[in-house]
Amino acid sequence: MRKPICYLAAFLFLFTSFLLFTSCSKPGVLRDAVAAWPFSDLNDQAGLNSQLRQQGAVQFVDLTGDEKRASENDGGDGKAVYLDGSSWFSAGQGANGELNITGKGITLFVRMKADTIKEYSPLLTKSGNDQNMAYSIALHKEEGDVYIEAMLGSDDIGGAHLLKYRVPKEEWLKWHDILFRFNGKISELYIDGVLRDNEVTVGETRDWNHQPVLIGAQYKLPYTSGDSAKNSIESTFKGWIDCVAIWNQYVTDDKVASLSGATQLKNDGLPEYYKEKYRPQFHFTARKNWLNDPNGLVYYNGTYHLFFQYMPPHRHGAYKDWGHAISKDLVHWEQVPQHITPHKVWGGCWSGSAIVDLNNASRFQTGSEKPIIAFITNGGSPDDGFGPKCTQCIAYSTDGGETFTYYDQNPVIKNINGSNRDPKVVWDPKSRKFILSLYMDKDNDYGLFSSADCKNWEYLSTVSLKGVTECPGFQPLPVDGDTSKMKWLLFGANGHYVVGSFNGKTFTPETDVQTIDYGKNFYAAQTWNNSPDGRCIHIAWMPTKPYPGMPFEQQMTFPTELSLQTTPAGIRVFRTPVKEISNLYDKEVKWQKTLTSQSENPLKDLTNDLYDISLEVDVRKAASFNIMVRGATIHYDAVRQMISFGGPTVDSAKTSRSINLGEAPLRLANGKVKLRILVDRTTVEIYGNDGQVVLSSCFMPEEAMSYALTTDGEINAVARIHSLKSAWGGH
Ligand code: FRU
């Protein structure tokens, strides 16, 4: 008799173990969450049981068939809740405040299916505005598109991070596994196991948000702590929620996969960047989001570094990053995640420069790499509660520009006046000092400072440059390529400049104020330090209105080589596109033609949107000629010896109004004028007479690839035209 009992006991033991194993193996995925609600009831099945409080009528439903199987496969229990748009749940701050996530790790998971999609449908919120929200996941309908959006508030950036995914229309009303995770460096949004958005994301989750965690709703602002009667809901979700879970850590790939019912994560679901209709194809743009000034331009060990003012949405203006791109040839850029990011104490990263400390004067060197030192304005704004008012700080790299560490004795120049900013540092071989120029935020003043070690800066003098503010460039350059004839070039953000002498203490201008660029989209230029062959390479931000439907905003000019050359009028800046543009050359066409108003259009065969066009035009028998580029016109007036550019802009496109896009004097030499024209999808850069005058402007191209060369008299033109390949081929 004993044996059957033994067998039965053994069988029961094995059976219950099996049951326990199977029923926990799936929820086991949720076990290490701080809270997980699979919605069989109001209980939290992980952590401390942050039990939900139900608001309004909710319906717990048993999923059936495929929906049940999918739920179970994705870590759920086959049960879901239906919210009818007037019901939701509150989880408060958790049983023990554990939903107030702190630190550098967080993961949010929601499995849901929408019934109807309204303008804004919150799924999981601990919300507020940019400056006080903690985290949220929501559906957002905008201009006919539906996005899944995840947001994370962080005081380190004075705002919130946003990741989003545009849901294809046929999937609006399907089940989706939404997973957002953040590890203090990067944040990622996975939809159904596929990576759909990511972003360099610094800081820690904002941990003082007093709003309760809501599921299926969001509170209206302002939210009043403690007195729930004073608060009302501003939007709700209508549909099914199978599971919501929150972790105070960045969960593993395996977990993301199993929560999404996938065997393996897919990282190839990001939007196809760089091919968009208005994406410049050989001018630098950020992969997505806003950029402005070029920063920290430095060449080191085979690589050009291009940092840039970078700002994703939902940040306070003070809290910009130095976004980062690298290139071997100034033409093909790769945006890398190694940003220089806001510093907790010193605030955001405004414009500045970088040098290679070849002699280790700073003593920052630790290994074999020379230190690279970045000079950054802390964009602090105490009136808004962010950091101290604009000071000059340094961050240094001892690994060749991969990572940067803030100097522990910052600032190296304390605030002198207002929002003084934009330190540009160069090496002065004559005084054997580093020279720093700084916009003083007072009239048109730039302060000059010197240092032997890049840490201790001595004020030298102040120089004023009429009509100019922000982003100085101040550096020695040879005249006519002769290094025994050095002059100093001083320019400001709008491209106005003077050339003169610098005695190690004061600068004496020797020219009138001139302009480096006559175009309408040119600002905040900077030159590369430590360039390999002594070239002075220059790039500027092209401020423009956003182009419709583009994930990025703003672009850079094409890099140019800048030189000082003697002209009858005095020493002038010349700029020509860097020679590496030839790395993009595709087909070449060359011809020489005499053209009249009756001639066939010699540019009729141009059918591309990217060109490098060189023309030498003899205009002795004409009063003018025109070059038409996709609806915009370059006009040369041989009588006034002026070049002008005009056409539709992104702003005027709807009315097709032609806008003045720049005008410049361009002298004839022996009756001839030389033009070099770079055409990209949204820019035209015109270099007249070997770079003596330059116009950089953005335009709105017409759809047709239409080009023409016309004249009112008779011209003789020598042309060399290269169509260009996209620089983004490899991305
Ligand atoms: C110029 C500028 C700089 C400042 C930066 C902030 O465009 O205003 O003076 O450092 O932008 O992004």
XYZ file of C-alpha atoms and ligand atoms in Angstrom:
743
model
C 0.000 0.000 0.000
C 2.814 2.389 0.661
C 4.113 2.351 -2.881
C 1.059 3.832 -4.665
C 0.982 6.618 -2.045
C 4.629 7.302 -2.756
C 3.952 7.350 -6.466
C 0.974 9.628 -5.955
C 3.009 12.003 -3.764
C 5.823 11.998 -6.280
C 3.366 12.592 -9.117
C 1.646 15.426 -7.208
C 4.999 16.989 -6.396
C 6.117 16.853 -10.023
C 2.759 18.090 -11.277
C 2.656 21.101 -8.931
C 6.290 21.891 -9.759
C 5.351 21.730 -13.430
C 2.354 24.012 -12.848
C 4.435 26.411 -10.808
C 7.146 26.359 -13.426
C 4.797 26.999 -16.347
C 2.734 29.645 -14.616
C 5.822 31.523 -13.406
C 8.040 31.122 -16.391
C 6.218 33.823 -18.343
C 5.420 36.214 -15.499
C 9.015 35.531 -14.485
C 9.974 38.008 -17.171
C 8.246 40.613 -15.054
C 9.485 39.425 -11.684
C 12.379 41.875 -11.360
C 10.210 44.873 -12.308
C 9.438 47.433 -9.595
C 5.826 47.048 -10.624
C 4.001 44.888 -13.168
C 0.282 44.832 -13.812
C -0.889 41.982 -16.062
C -4.519 42.985 -15.376
C -6.059 39.793 -14.112
C -7.030 42.051 -11.207
C -5.797 45.237 -9.570
C -2.689 43.627 -8.149
C 0.878 44.331 -9.039
C 2.584 40.994 -9.652
C 6.112 42.152 -9.038
C 7.875 44.256 -6.467
C 5.914 45.554 -3.509
C 2.395 45.287 -4.921
C 1.610 48.795 -6.032
C -2.051 47.988 -6.178
C -4.023 49.924 -8.743
C -6.881 52.201 -7.916
C -9.596 51.975 -10.480
C -11.287 55.127 -11.757
C -14.532 54.661 -13.638
C -15.832 51.430 -15.105
C -13.107 49.168 -16.392
C -13.704 45.745 -17.890
C -11.339 42.879 -17.223
C -11.464 40.607 -20.261
C -10.191 37.141 -21.068
C -8.449 37.215 -24.373
C -9.198 34.323 -26.662
C -7.690 32.600 -29.664
C -4.717 34.321 -31.292
C -4.942 37.308 -28.983
C -4.636 35.017 -25.953
C -1.742 33.105 -27.461
C 0.035 36.344 -28.382
C -0.447 37.710 -24.884
C 0.992 34.571 -23.311
C 3.810 34.450 -25.784
C 4.794 38.013 -24.893
C 4.955 37.394 -21.164
C 1.303 38.143 -20.421
C -1.420 36.034 -18.830
C -4.055 36.144 -21.553
C -6.081 38.646 -19.600
C -6.436 42.319 -20.416
C -8.391 45.338 -19.374
C -10.623 47.446 -21.577
C -10.658 51.180 -20.887
C -13.567 52.977 -22.472
C -12.094 56.475 -22.579
C -13.664 57.515 -19.283
C -11.885 55.006 -17.069
C -8.292 54.629 -15.986
C -6.043 53.445 -13.147
C -3.866 55.222 -10.664
C -0.850 53.535 -9.094
C 0.138 56.510 -6.953
C 3.844 56.628 -6.229
C 3.837 52.855 -5.651
C 3.390 50.970 -2.403
C 6.573 52.490 -1.054
C 7.375 55.329 -3.444
C 9.107 52.886 -5.786
C 7.477 54.348 -8.892
C 9.493 57.489 -8.291
C 12.355 56.017 -10.303
C 15.775 57.560 -9.756
C 19.182 57.144 -11.353
C 20.529 56.065 -14.680
C 18.333 53.082 -15.455
C 14.682 52.728 -16.317
C 12.533 50.522 -18.537
C 8.853 50.997 -19.339
C 6.728 48.346 -21.004
C 3.142 48.558 -22.265
C 1.280 45.937 -24.282
C -1.802 47.515 -25.762
C -4.321 47.686 -28.573
C -6.126 50.934 -29.375
C -9.859 50.921 -30.033
C -10.005 54.455 -31.380
C -7.131 56.892 -31.624
C -7.619 60.414 -30.441
C -5.207 63.311 -30.717
C -3.401 62.219 -27.577
C -3.904 58.878 -25.854
C -1.805 58.413 -22.720
C -0.923 54.824 -21.818
C 1.447 55.196 -18.882
C 2.173 58.591 -17.385
C 4.001 60.186 -14.532
C 3.587 63.337 -16.411
C 3.939 67.086 -16.363
C 5.610 69.516 -18.711
C 9.167 69.317 -20.059
C 10.563 70.761 -16.873
C 8.799 68.512 -14.377
C 7.636 65.309 -16.031
C 9.139 61.969 -15.011
C 8.101 59.485 -17.708
C 5.329 58.632 -20.108
C 4.238 56.456 -22.993
C 1.445 57.692 -25.220
C -0.091 57.577 -28.666
C 0.004 60.904 -30.428
C -1.892 61.813 -33.574
C -0.297 64.642 -35.507
C -1.092 65.873 -39.004
C -2.801 62.610 -39.888
C 0.023 60.392 -38.602
C 0.003 58.336 -35.419
C 3.143 58.103 -33.314
C 4.003 55.988 -30.317
C 5.942 58.360 -28.085
C 8.056 57.699 -25.018
C 9.290 60.580 -22.875
C 11.692 60.723 -19.988
C 12.257 63.821 -17.850
C 15.750 64.637 -16.624
C 17.049 67.644 -14.726
C 20.468 67.069 -16.279
C 19.139 68.414 -19.571
C 16.562 70.780 -18.067
C 13.814 69.085 -20.063
C 12.718 65.731 -21.371
C 13.947 63.172 -23.868
C 11.539 62.087 -26.582
C 11.638 58.964 -28.713
C 8.964 58.222 -31.237
C 7.797 55.830 -33.905
C 5.361 56.537 -36.726
C 2.898 53.648 -36.741
C 1.880 52.469 -40.223
C -1.830 53.096 -40.723
C -2.691 49.413 -41.084
C -1.225 48.844 -37.608
C -2.992 51.622 -35.729
C -5.552 49.278 -34.215
C -3.328 46.248 -33.654
C -1.623 44.957 -30.523
C 1.787 46.507 -29.890
C 4.531 45.717 -27.427
C 6.034 49.097 -26.556
C 9.306 49.052 -24.681
C 11.404 52.074 -23.737
C 14.743 51.685 -21.955
C 17.474 54.097 -20.828
C 20.903 53.504 -19.290
C 22.253 56.986 -18.608
C 23.901 57.170 -22.020
C 21.378 56.087 -24.602
C 17.642 55.579 -24.764
C 15.850 53.168 -27.079
C 12.312 52.580 -28.205
C 11.385 49.066 -29.322
C 8.027 48.389 -30.917
C 7.168 44.698 -31.242
C 10.811 43.774 -30.705
C 12.176 46.109 -33.379
C 14.330 49.132 -32.528
C 12.441 52.116 -33.925
C 14.214 55.097 -32.368
C 17.258 55.793 -30.253
C 19.078 58.849 -29.003
C 22.135 59.858 -27.044
C 20.498 60.502 -23.701
C 22.339 61.636 -20.620
C 21.536 62.186 -16.989
C 19.224 60.582 -14.514
C 15.480 60.158 -14.470
C 13.770 63.104 -12.796
C 12.835 61.778 -9.367
C 10.878 64.565 -7.704
C 7.764 64.515 -9.862
C 4.836 64.350 -7.427
C 2.244 63.155 -9.875
C 0.874 59.657 -9.421
C 1.524 57.053 -12.087
C -1.603 56.733 -14.205
C -2.474 54.027 -16.676
C -4.703 55.156 -19.519
C -4.850 58.812 -18.536
C -2.893 61.995 -17.944
C -3.459 64.794 -15.468
C -4.020 68.345 -16.555
C -1.434 70.905 -15.458
C -0.899 72.432 -13.002
C -1.099 69.349 -10.823
C -1.721 69.964 -7.126
C -0.072 67.459 -4.806
C -2.140 65.927 -2.118
C -5.535 67.352 -3.014
C -6.935 65.121 -5.704
C -10.164 67.144 -5.876
C -8.182 69.994 -7.419
C -6.859 67.865 -10.241
C -8.569 66.789 -13.385
C -7.698 64.429 -16.199
C -6.934 66.011 -19.565
C -6.817 62.980 -21.828
C -7.507 59.285 -21.737
C -6.951 56.111 -23.731
C -9.663 53.992 -25.318
C -8.682 50.407 -25.911
C -7.173 47.284 -24.356
C -4.125 47.035 -22.134
C -2.666 43.588 -21.557
C 0.278 44.467 -19.398
C 2.182 47.447 -17.985
C 5.526 47.068 -16.238
C 8.192 49.407 -14.907
C 11.813 48.581 -14.046
C 14.352 50.775 -12.295
C 17.027 49.398 -14.592
C 17.902 49.055 -18.260
C 16.640 45.553 -18.989
C 18.637 43.071 -21.062
C 18.148 42.405 -24.774
C 16.818 38.938 -23.918
C 14.128 40.416 -21.755
C 13.127 42.981 -24.393
C 12.876 40.136 -26.887
C 10.786 37.891 -24.683
C 8.472 40.766 -23.699
C 7.911 41.329 -27.404
C 7.329 37.670 -28.237
C 10.456 37.765 -30.380
C 13.251 35.248 -30.351
C 15.750 37.964 -31.117
C 15.750 41.755 -31.116
C 15.873 43.490 -34.453
C 17.997 46.601 -34.661
C 17.330 47.428 -38.288
C 13.999 49.191 -37.908
C 15.197 52.785 -37.631
C 13.869 55.176 -40.257
C 15.952 55.247 -43.405
C 17.796 58.498 -42.734
C 19.792 60.553 -45.279
C 17.630 59.713 -48.280
C 14.769 62.081 -47.595
C 13.550 64.411 -50.312
C 15.070 67.588 -48.841
C 18.093 65.968 -47.159
C 21.272 67.684 -48.334
C 23.429 65.005 -49.920
C 26.871 66.520 -49.449
C 26.262 69.100 -46.752
C 26.292 67.971 -43.141
C 23.003 67.642 -41.279
C 22.303 65.863 -38.002
C 20.708 62.450 -38.497
C 17.629 63.953 -36.841
C 16.739 67.048 -34.832
C 18.108 70.547 -34.660
C 21.680 71.713 -35.110
C 23.259 75.138 -35.169
C 26.860 76.344 -34.837
C 29.823 74.130 -35.717
C 31.919 73.588 -32.576
C 35.185 72.009 -31.456
C 36.562 71.648 -34.988
C 39.787 69.724 -34.654
C 41.810 67.267 -36.682
C 43.573 64.487 -34.858
C 45.257 61.353 -36.051
C 43.569 61.008 -39.422
C 40.138 62.163 -38.292
C 38.340 65.471 -38.636
C 35.988 66.066 -35.713
C 32.921 68.173 -36.280
C 31.036 68.919 -33.098
C 27.892 70.974 -33.413
C 25.235 72.639 -31.315
C 22.631 69.914 -31.055
C 19.208 70.036 -29.542
C 16.509 67.404 -29.607
C 12.972 68.629 -28.840
C 11.658 69.135 -25.276
C 14.857 70.624 -23.921
C 15.462 73.991 -22.407
C 17.598 76.169 -24.724
C 20.473 76.306 -22.254
C 20.915 72.553 -22.409
C 22.450 71.887 -25.759
C 24.800 68.999 -26.497
C 27.848 69.122 -28.616
C 26.699 66.563 -31.176
C 29.600 64.808 -32.843
C 30.495 63.661 -36.327
C 33.772 62.359 -37.712
C 35.264 62.198 -41.178
C 38.437 61.136 -42.920
C 37.944 63.499 -45.860
C 35.653 66.384 -44.783
C 33.058 65.052 -47.228
C 31.819 61.722 -45.843
C 30.647 62.266 -42.269
C 29.532 59.751 -39.717
C 27.516 61.011 -36.773
C 28.707 59.205 -33.659
C 27.082 58.881 -30.235
C 30.081 60.356 -28.400
C 28.523 63.731 -27.668
C 29.800 66.218 -25.149
C 26.747 66.525 -22.970
C 25.442 68.971 -20.376
C 27.185 68.987 -17.054
C 25.114 68.810 -13.896
C 26.726 71.829 -12.289
C 27.889 73.861 -15.244
C 24.811 73.525 -17.401
C 24.503 72.973 -21.137
C 27.176 73.108 -23.802
C 27.103 76.271 -25.879
C 29.486 77.062 -28.676
C 33.231 76.797 -28.386
C 36.310 75.297 -29.963
C 38.901 72.566 -29.440
C 42.656 72.243 -29.788
C 45.177 69.437 -29.738
C 47.635 70.111 -26.926
C 50.679 68.883 -28.849
C 53.179 69.580 -26.056
C 50.962 68.449 -23.221
C 51.081 71.949 -21.770
C 47.875 71.181 -19.898
C 49.391 68.034 -18.334
C 46.123 66.251 -19.123
C 47.949 63.548 -21.113
C 47.756 60.111 -19.502
C 48.798 57.681 -22.248
C 50.154 57.991 -25.740
C 47.355 60.177 -27.144
C 47.830 63.941 -27.083
C 45.147 65.684 -25.063
C 42.325 67.255 -27.034
C 40.844 70.135 -25.087
C 37.366 71.465 -25.756
C 36.495 75.002 -24.659
C 32.791 75.189 -23.968
C 30.529 77.963 -22.804
C 28.343 76.697 -20.007
C 25.020 78.038 -21.255
C 23.661 78.368 -17.706
C 20.765 80.634 -17.073
C 20.157 81.160 -13.325
C 16.998 83.190 -13.999
C 15.472 79.969 -15.288
C 17.057 77.984 -12.464
C 19.743 76.358 -14.610
C 23.405 76.504 -13.595
C 25.556 79.620 -13.164
C 25.477 82.362 -15.810
C 27.693 81.765 -18.874
C 31.231 80.805 -17.867
C 33.984 79.237 -19.969
C 34.711 75.618 -19.130
C 36.944 72.905 -20.485
C 36.528 69.206 -21.102
C 39.476 67.118 -22.217
C 39.980 63.868 -24.025
C 42.895 61.534 -23.437
C 41.683 58.900 -25.888
C 41.905 60.785 -29.159
C 38.508 62.458 -29.018
C 36.371 59.451 -28.084
C 35.385 60.567 -24.615
C 35.683 63.899 -22.830
C 36.014 64.593 -19.107
C 35.037 67.879 -17.523
C 37.993 69.569 -15.830
C 37.447 69.538 -12.070
C 38.586 73.170 -11.670
C 36.039 74.667 -14.064
C 35.314 77.363 -14.990
C 38.616 78.440 -16.501
C 37.188 81.908 -17.186
C 34.475 83.048 -14.845
C 31.567 85.171 -15.961
C 32.757 88.645 -16.921
C 29.658 90.098 -18.511
C 26.142 88.951 -19.364
C 26.054 85.863 -21.525
C 29.709 86.165 -22.625
C 30.369 83.150 -24.784
C 31.848 81.194 -27.702
C 35.560 80.785 -26.840
C 37.728 80.157 -29.888
C 41.260 79.028 -29.031
C 44.270 78.943 -31.373
C 47.994 78.518 -30.916
C 50.082 81.634 -31.509
C 53.564 80.423 -32.524
C 55.003 83.906 -32.043
C 54.054 84.508 -28.413
C 54.078 80.722 -27.830
C 50.747 81.022 -26.092
C 47.246 79.815 -26.679
C 45.024 82.758 -27.598
C 41.329 82.712 -26.757
C 38.822 85.126 -28.258
C 35.450 85.511 -26.576
C 32.239 87.328 -27.415
C 31.701 89.671 -24.439
C 27.937 90.136 -24.866
C 28.528 93.888 -24.865
C 28.202 95.916 -28.052
C 30.553 94.467 -30.672
C 33.275 93.542 -28.198
C 35.482 90.492 -28.270
C 37.846 89.832 -25.363
C 41.293 88.369 -26.039
C 42.969 86.126 -23.473
C 46.189 84.112 -23.403
C 47.360 80.999 -21.629
C 50.378 78.746 -21.525
C 48.472 75.696 -20.250
C 44.848 76.174 -21.389
C 43.759 76.286 -17.755
C 44.917 79.692 -16.520
C 43.822 82.534 -18.758
C 45.072 86.094 -18.653
C 42.966 88.917 -20.064
C 44.888 90.759 -22.793
C 42.653 93.327 -24.457
C 39.274 93.912 -26.055
C 38.691 94.465 -29.737
C 35.537 95.795 -31.337
C 34.262 94.775 -34.764
C 31.414 96.932 -36.032
C 28.093 95.229 -36.716
C 29.241 91.895 -35.364
C 28.381 89.732 -32.384
C 28.869 86.123 -31.210
C 31.192 83.303 -32.354
C 34.570 84.937 -32.984
C 37.276 83.566 -35.221
C 40.713 84.998 -34.471
C 43.802 83.387 -35.908
C 47.079 83.901 -37.741
C 47.225 83.146 -41.471
C 49.912 83.527 -44.127
C 49.308 86.161 -46.792
C 49.519 84.762 -50.327
C 50.700 81.475 -48.866
C 53.903 83.069 -47.549
C 54.447 82.003 -43.932
C 56.933 84.804 -43.423
C 54.060 87.249 -43.988
C 51.572 86.420 -41.257
C 48.472 88.480 -40.522
C 45.615 87.879 -38.104
C 42.055 87.416 -39.259
C 39.217 88.397 -36.925
C 35.648 87.532 -37.855
C 32.293 87.407 -36.099
C 29.238 85.199 -36.436
C 27.708 87.070 -39.396
C 30.910 86.618 -41.409
C 32.126 90.213 -41.253
C 35.894 90.386 -40.841
C 38.996 92.511 -40.623
C 42.633 91.592 -41.228
C 45.382 93.087 -39.097
C 48.321 92.551 -36.777
C 48.494 91.037 -33.324
C 51.447 91.657 -31.039
C 50.591 89.029 -28.475
C 48.468 91.502 -26.535
C 46.470 93.787 -28.811
C 45.035 93.462 -32.276
C 45.281 96.316 -34.785
C 42.931 96.095 -37.773
C 44.473 97.042 -41.105
C 41.450 96.670 -43.388
C 37.907 97.953 -43.425
C 35.195 95.546 -42.376
C 34.619 93.039 -45.195
C 32.353 90.050 -45.527
C 33.283 86.412 -45.862
C 29.911 85.453 -47.354
C 27.209 87.423 -49.174
C 24.582 84.674 -49.000
C 21.453 84.630 -46.863
C 22.165 81.459 -44.920
C 25.526 81.816 -43.305
C 26.327 82.152 -39.597
C 28.670 81.181 -36.756
C 31.513 79.847 -38.879
C 34.558 78.224 -37.377
C 37.892 76.890 -38.659
C 39.561 73.570 -37.923
C 42.525 73.531 -35.564
C 45.535 71.308 -36.226
C 44.583 70.565 -39.829
C 47.086 68.116 -41.320
C 48.529 70.168 -44.162
C 48.334 73.627 -42.648
C 45.167 74.395 -44.604
C 42.682 76.686 -42.927
C 39.375 74.838 -43.298
C 36.194 76.674 -42.590
C 32.556 75.652 -42.158
C 29.431 77.582 -41.143
C 25.902 76.917 -40.014
C 23.233 77.670 -42.644
C 20.254 78.881 -40.593
C 17.017 78.227 -42.427
C 13.367 77.456 -41.831
C 12.606 73.720 -41.533
C 11.927 71.844 -44.758
C 8.574 70.024 -44.700
C 8.470 66.489 -43.396
C 12.196 66.278 -42.585
C 13.425 64.609 -39.377
C 16.340 67.085 -39.173
C 16.527 70.875 -39.088
C 19.361 73.083 -40.337
C 22.560 72.246 -42.152
C 26.203 73.245 -42.513
C 27.902 74.860 -45.495
C 30.225 72.751 -47.566
C 33.713 73.054 -45.975
C 35.927 75.607 -47.681
C 39.631 76.313 -47.693
C 40.167 79.849 -46.486
C 43.181 81.969 -47.416
C 44.371 85.576 -47.283
C 45.304 87.034 -50.645
C 46.545 90.412 -51.727
C 44.178 92.230 -54.079
C 44.377 95.815 -55.432
C 41.914 96.781 -52.681
C 44.023 95.223 -49.902
C 44.268 91.831 -48.205
C 41.075 89.817 -48.571
C 39.716 86.432 -47.552
C 39.253 83.930 -50.383
C 37.284 80.711 -49.949
C 37.067 77.702 -52.233
C 35.436 74.303 -51.685
C 37.868 71.796 -50.149
C 39.543 69.719 -52.833
C 38.147 66.515 -51.344
C 34.866 67.289 -53.102
C 36.413 65.327 -55.948
C 35.776 62.194 -53.827
C 32.142 62.649 -54.841
C 32.709 63.241 -58.539
C 30.593 61.087 -60.780
C 30.338 62.093 -64.440
C 32.260 64.949 -65.982
C 31.129 67.128 -68.885
C 33.358 69.748 -70.505
C 32.565 72.182 -73.285
C 33.258 75.602 -74.698
C 30.437 77.414 -76.470
C 29.507 80.756 -77.898
C 25.924 81.420 -76.929
C 23.349 83.991 -77.895
C 19.763 84.500 -76.850
C 18.810 82.139 -79.699
C 21.118 79.277 -78.701
C 19.984 75.927 -77.457
C 20.212 75.655 -73.684
C 23.687 74.180 -73.014
C 22.579 72.869 -69.577
C 19.521 71.019 -70.846
C 21.150 67.629 -70.263
C 21.688 68.154 -66.539
C 19.246 65.786 -64.883
C 20.813 65.311 -61.476
C 20.285 67.302 -58.272
C 23.925 67.431 -57.142
C 26.531 69.341 -59.110
C 29.884 71.036 -58.984
C 29.794 73.474 -61.915
C 32.767 75.584 -63.048
C 32.183 78.284 -65.648
C 34.374 80.931 -67.140
C 32.247 83.395 -69.061
C 33.416 86.057 -71.454
C 30.766 88.797 -71.321
C 32.328 91.476 -73.471
C 29.444 91.215 -75.948
C 26.600 90.930 -73.426
C 25.090 92.967 -70.628
C 24.204 89.937 -68.505
C 23.726 86.213 -68.287
C 21.620 83.906 -66.112
C 22.133 80.443 -64.736
C 18.906 78.755 -63.743
C 19.029 76.065 -61.063
C 15.759 74.270 -60.391
C 13.649 77.427 -60.226
C 16.331 79.728 -58.749
C 18.434 82.146 -60.782
C 22.028 83.273 -60.593
C 22.243 86.570 -62.453
C 25.439 88.266 -63.552
C 25.121 91.937 -64.430
C 28.179 92.751 -66.518
C 27.436 96.467 -66.508
C 27.285 96.813 -62.732
C 29.700 93.909 -62.309
C 27.423 92.386 -59.712
C 26.363 88.831 -59.104
C 23.025 88.086 -57.505
C 21.063 85.022 -56.578
C 17.311 84.730 -56.125
C 14.603 82.122 -55.979
C 11.926 80.503 -53.872
C 12.784 79.614 -50.297
C 11.106 77.080 -48.043
C 9.187 80.041 -46.640
C 8.055 81.480 -49.956
C 7.567 78.151 -51.721
C 3.784 78.150 -51.416
C 3.519 81.470 -53.224
C 6.535 80.697 -55.478
C 7.790 84.127 -54.624
C 11.372 84.725 -55.620
C 13.429 85.980 -52.719
C 16.708 87.896 -52.834
C 19.238 85.271 -51.783
C 22.299 87.492 -51.926
C 24.158 89.996 -54.044
C 27.872 90.765 -54.341
C 30.282 92.832 -56.416
C 32.170 90.571 -58.810
C 34.739 92.225 -61.024
C 35.473 91.314 -64.608
C 39.057 90.482 -65.508
C 39.711 90.901 -69.228
C 35.986 90.833 -69.792
C 35.648 87.462 -68.063
C 34.113 86.269 -64.849
C 34.699 82.924 -63.159
C 32.030 81.030 -61.259
C 32.104 77.814 -59.293
C 28.638 76.672 -58.248
C 27.864 73.846 -55.821
C 24.295 72.625 -56.101
C 22.779 70.395 -53.434
C 19.118 69.580 -52.876
C 18.432 72.713 -50.850
C 21.533 74.865 -51.280
C 23.452 76.782 -53.853
C 26.945 78.011 -53.032
C 28.500 80.408 -55.510
C 32.228 81.092 -55.496
C 33.118 84.049 -57.718
C 36.570 84.650 -59.206
C 38.365 81.814 -57.416
C 36.622 82.412 -54.105
C 37.021 86.166 -53.803
C 33.291 86.471 -53.202
C 31.097 83.702 -51.893
C 27.319 83.452 -51.573
C 25.903 80.557 -49.544
C 22.137 80.303 -49.633
C 19.358 77.812 -49.107
C 16.481 77.568 -51.547
C 13.413 75.506 -52.290
C 14.031 73.595 -55.518
C 11.256 73.019 -58.012
C 10.520 69.353 -58.642
C 11.977 69.330 -62.144
C 15.723 68.948 -62.586
C 15.774 72.054 -64.735
C 18.972 73.954 -65.470
C 19.665 76.641 -68.056
C 22.269 79.156 -69.146
C 20.906 82.172 -71.026
C 22.153 85.581 -72.083
C 20.776 88.805 -73.505
C 23.766 89.229 -75.851
C 26.576 86.958 -76.857
C 28.770 85.150 -74.340
C 31.538 82.644 -74.646
C 31.451 80.080 -71.876
C 33.937 77.396 -70.876
C 32.283 74.805 -68.656
C 33.436 71.885 -66.562
C 30.564 70.167 -64.817
C 30.688 67.250 -62.419
C 27.610 65.483 -61.247
C 28.126 64.344 -57.668
C 27.413 61.178 -55.753
C 25.673 61.390 -52.416
C 28.054 61.562 -49.454
C 25.629 59.417 -47.458
C 26.050 56.331 -49.579
C 27.481 54.268 -46.776
C 24.944 55.188 -44.096
C 25.223 81.481 -32.111
C 24.902 81.162 -30.662
C 26.123 81.257 -29.806
C 25.784 80.361 -28.650
C 25.047 79.266 -29.355
C 23.986 78.599 -28.541
O 24.365 80.870 -32.998
O 23.890 82.031 -30.192
O 26.460 82.562 -29.427
O 26.919 79.878 -28.001
O 24.461 79.839 -30.502
O 23.459 77.534 -29.259
